[in-house]
N, CA, C and O of each residue as an XYZ file, in Angstrom:
300
protein
N    -127.227     15.088     10.064
C    -126.972     16.459      8.532
C    -125.589     16.112      9.424
O    -125.279     16.059     10.614
N    -124.974     15.918      8.163
C    -123.140     16.002      7.977
C    -122.306     17.607      9.056
O    -122.948     18.240      9.895
N    -121.109     17.838      8.753
C    -121.126     18.974      9.251
C    -120.167     19.401      8.289
O    -119.251     20.083      8.748
N    -120.152     19.156      7.017
C    -119.858     19.261      5.122
C    -121.264     20.481      4.090
O    -121.260     21.531      3.447
N    -122.331     19.328      4.582
C    -123.064     19.623      4.466
C    -123.884     21.047      4.935
O    -124.565     21.771      4.209
N    -123.648     21.177      6.112
C    -124.155     21.905      6.774
C    -123.157     23.207      6.098
O    -123.846     23.997      5.452
N    -122.421     23.379      6.119
C    -121.447     24.455      5.784
C    -121.291     24.666      4.427
O    -120.823     25.738      4.046
N    -121.755     23.421      3.286
C    -122.314     24.459      1.964
C    -124.318     24.754      2.159
O    -125.003     25.182      1.230
N    -124.506     24.635      2.626
C    -126.202     25.361      3.074
C    -126.560     27.003      2.765
O    -127.502     27.578      2.220
N    -125.398     27.400      3.355
C    -125.709     28.596      3.236
C    -125.293     29.107      1.696
O    -125.881     30.061      1.185
N    -124.385     28.491      1.109
C    -124.045     29.214     -0.077
C    -124.804     28.851     -1.315
O    -124.701     29.381     -2.421
N    -125.971     27.373     -0.774
C    -127.092     26.741     -1.450
C    -127.986     27.421     -0.926
O    -128.933     26.710     -1.260
N    -128.839     28.957      0.125
C    -129.329     29.351      0.150
C    -129.469     30.283     -0.852
O    -130.439     30.580     -1.549
N    -127.913     30.851     -0.791
C    -127.537     32.315     -1.633
C    -128.270     32.144     -2.727
O    -129.331     32.654     -3.086
N    -127.344     31.114     -3.359
C    -127.938     30.720     -5.082
C    -129.586     30.955     -5.466
O    -129.878     30.963     -6.662
N    -130.661     31.145     -4.451
C    -131.481     31.408     -4.637
C    -132.272     30.007     -4.946
O    -131.626     28.970     -5.099
N    -133.875     30.026     -5.041
C    -134.066     28.276     -5.581
C    -134.400     28.564     -7.005
O    -135.236     27.766     -7.430
N    -133.904     29.697     -8.117
C    -134.229     29.072     -9.384
C    -133.018     28.287     -9.514
O    -132.886     27.487    -10.440
N    -132.017     28.498     -8.524
C    -130.514     27.089     -9.090
C    -131.112     26.295     -8.408
O    -130.319     25.366     -8.251
N    -132.011     26.074     -7.905
C    -132.568     24.714     -7.442
C    -133.211     24.126     -8.545
O    -133.216     22.898     -8.636
N    -133.650     24.692     -9.233
C    -134.733     23.951     -9.901
C    -135.854     24.581     -9.624
O    -136.751     23.838    -10.023
N    -136.361     25.635     -9.117
C    -137.929     26.001     -8.734
C    -138.110     27.676     -8.970
O    -138.476     28.447     -8.082
N    -137.613     28.254    -11.027
C    -137.952     28.681    -11.695
C    -138.839     29.619    -11.489
O    -138.664     30.819    -11.699
N    -140.308     28.843    -10.865
C    -141.502     30.159    -10.903
C    -140.806     30.690    -10.047
O    -140.838     31.881    -10.357
N    -140.325     30.608     -9.355
C    -140.295     32.272     -7.977
C    -138.781     31.593     -7.982
O    -138.020     30.648     -8.190
N    -139.178     33.583     -7.363
C    -137.094     32.727     -6.504
C    -137.748     32.721     -4.831
O    -136.740     33.075     -4.220
N    -138.735     32.544     -3.866
C    -139.201     32.004     -2.483
C    -138.347     31.246     -2.242
O    -137.838     30.688     -3.215
N    -137.947     30.981     -1.172
C    -137.354     30.206     -0.907
C    -137.672     29.200      0.625
O    -136.717     28.999      1.376
N    -139.343     28.511      1.045
C    -139.944     28.614      1.685
C    -138.629     26.741      1.682
O    -137.826     26.042      1.065
N    -139.835     27.083      3.587
C    -138.672     26.168      4.487
C    -139.269     24.720      3.887
O    -138.626     23.696      4.117
N    -140.297     24.666      3.246
C    -140.318     23.308      2.369
C    -139.810     23.451      1.388
O    -139.371     22.302      1.332
N    -139.619     23.695      0.899
C    -138.170     23.652     -0.897
C    -136.820     23.440     -0.155
O    -135.981     22.681     -0.641
N    -136.543     24.251      1.292
C    -135.242     24.155      1.974
C    -135.286     23.039      2.138
O    -134.191     22.517      2.345
N    -136.298     22.279      2.134
C    -136.591     20.619      3.598
C    -136.108     19.930      1.457
O    -134.925     19.781      1.154
N    -136.858     19.749      0.760
C    -136.185     18.999     -0.009
C    -134.859     19.429     -0.683
O    -134.169     18.480     -1.054
N    -134.279     20.875     -0.957
C    -133.398     20.642     -0.855
C    -131.957     20.028     -0.496
O    -130.942     19.547     -0.998
N    -132.654     20.427      0.894
C    -131.809     19.105      1.607
C    -131.424     17.498      1.941
O    -130.493     16.806      2.352
N    -132.936     17.399      1.426
C    -133.076     15.841      1.279
C    -131.945     15.666     -0.241
O    -130.956     14.936     -0.304
N    -132.619     16.806     -1.612
C    -131.226     16.142     -2.040
C    -129.972     16.341     -1.890
O    -129.323     15.357     -1.532
N    -129.566     17.056     -2.008
C    -127.953     17.952     -1.672
C    -127.325     16.972     -0.537
O    -126.160     16.574     -0.534
N    -128.537     16.595      0.633
C    -127.353     16.403      2.167
C    -127.758     14.825      2.321
O    -127.393     14.486      3.446
N    -128.535     13.421      1.452
C    -128.911     12.861      1.414
C    -129.772     12.829      3.309
O    -129.711     11.785      3.957
N    -130.333     13.835      3.776
C    -131.473     13.675      4.139
C    -132.565     14.770      5.309
O    -132.454     15.915      5.747
N    -133.653     13.586      5.467
C    -134.389     13.731      5.587
C    -134.822     15.229      6.692
O    -134.668     15.062      7.902
N    -135.101     15.970      6.424
C    -135.489     17.892      7.732
C    -137.606     17.429      7.409
O    -138.415     16.790      6.736
N    -137.475     18.056      8.140
C    -140.043     18.506      8.745
C    -138.977     19.444      7.834
O    -137.787     19.534      7.530
N    -140.875     20.353      7.535
C    -140.751     21.831      6.915
C    -140.006     22.969      8.540
O    -139.238     23.926      8.638
N    -140.698     22.231      9.374
C    -140.508     22.847     10.946
C    -139.211     22.538     10.905
O    -138.624     23.582     11.191
N    -138.247     21.485     10.663
C    -137.200     21.467     11.265
C    -135.706     23.151      9.711
O    -134.821     24.007      9.750
N    -136.380     22.592      9.048
C    -135.929     23.437      8.885
C    -136.059     25.318      7.749
O    -135.827     26.038      6.777
N    -136.753     24.954      9.339
C    -137.428     26.723      9.460
C    -136.303     26.472     10.514
O    -135.453     27.298     10.178
N    -135.928     25.957     11.346
C    -135.012     25.081     12.812
C    -133.811     26.547     12.254
O    -133.480     27.718     12.439
N    -133.630     25.536     11.624
C    -132.183     25.497     10.501
C    -131.986     26.709     10.251
O    -131.471     27.601     10.925
N    -132.448     26.694      9.190
C    -132.845     29.007      8.117
C    -132.432     29.523      9.632
O    -131.252     29.738      9.910
N    -133.083     29.634     10.215
C    -133.248     30.824     11.040
C    -131.903     30.521     12.341
O    -131.705     31.394     13.186
N    -131.392     29.716     12.343
C    -130.140     29.402     12.335
C    -128.951     30.123     12.021
O    -128.301     30.853     12.769
N    -128.691     29.762     10.532
C    -128.256     30.300     10.075
C    -127.907     31.368      9.209
O    -126.898     31.803      8.655
N    -129.738     31.762      9.346
C    -129.282     33.728      9.803
C    -130.900     33.547      8.072
O    -131.117     34.545      7.384
N    -131.662     32.237      7.804
C    -131.613     33.004      6.543
C    -133.312     33.336      7.312
O    -133.407     33.705      8.483
N    -134.194     33.181      6.654
C    -135.738     33.750      6.543
C    -136.342     32.888      5.507
O    -136.288     33.089      4.294
N    -136.979     31.814      6.171
C    -138.101     31.546      5.451
C    -139.280     31.884      4.716
O    -140.106     32.441      5.438
N    -139.742     31.701      3.201
C    -139.888     33.211      2.593
C    -141.136     32.387      1.950
O    -141.084     31.420      1.189
N    -142.589     33.244      2.631
C    -143.745     32.788      1.824
C    -144.379     32.733      0.386
O    -144.545     33.649     -0.420
N    -144.701     31.335      0.292
C    -144.676     31.162     -0.721
C    -146.291     32.771     -1.889
O    -147.508     32.748     -1.707
N    -145.570     33.724     -2.805
C    -146.025     34.131     -3.231
C    -146.422     34.880     -4.901
O    -145.536     34.562     -5.694
N    -147.249     35.546     -5.396
C    -146.619     35.371     -6.850
C    -145.540     36.453     -6.589
O    -144.611     35.773     -7.025
N    -145.099     37.303     -6.315
C    -143.979     38.679     -5.677
C    -142.798     37.510     -6.023
O    -142.160     37.381     -7.068
N    -142.729     36.695     -4.763
C    -141.613     36.166     -4.759
C    -140.343     36.494     -3.816
O    -140.566     37.308     -2.920
N    -139.454     36.131     -3.877
C    -138.070     37.066     -3.301
C    -136.824     36.797     -2.669
O    -136.486     36.123     -3.642
N    -136.172     36.743     -2.175
C    -134.944     35.731     -2.526
C    -134.973     35.281     -0.729
O    -135.726     35.830      0.075
N    -134.436     34.684     -0.534
C    -133.587     34.235      0.933
C    -133.602     35.722      1.311
O    -133.575     36.685      0.545
N    -133.646     35.709      2.495
C    -133.013     36.984      3.420
C    -132.208     36.662      3.908
O    -132.252     35.475      4.233
N    -130.871     37.504      4.317
C    -130.266     37.507      5.716
C    -131.488     37.868      6.332
O    -132.249     38.614      5.715
N    -131.952     37.225      8.060
C    -132.286     38.318      8.809
C    -131.146     39.029      9.113
O    -129.964     38.978      8.773
N    -131.822     39.706      9.847
C    -131.293     40.561     10.970
C    -131.698     41.591     11.254
O    -131.199     42.215     12.190
């Protein structure tokens, strides 16, 4: 992933899932983040790699569930 895309990814995650087309809920799963990376950065990440990257950036992937919830900063 380019340095520029890596710099922008936290802002994309902060915008929430609905801002990127997942309007049914605000869950930022690792699978969605991997797809977001593919769309925005033109780079391929596995779900496992996306999870590791999210943790490195201070985010926690959320499980898909009806209650939903934005990606939250790990703390």
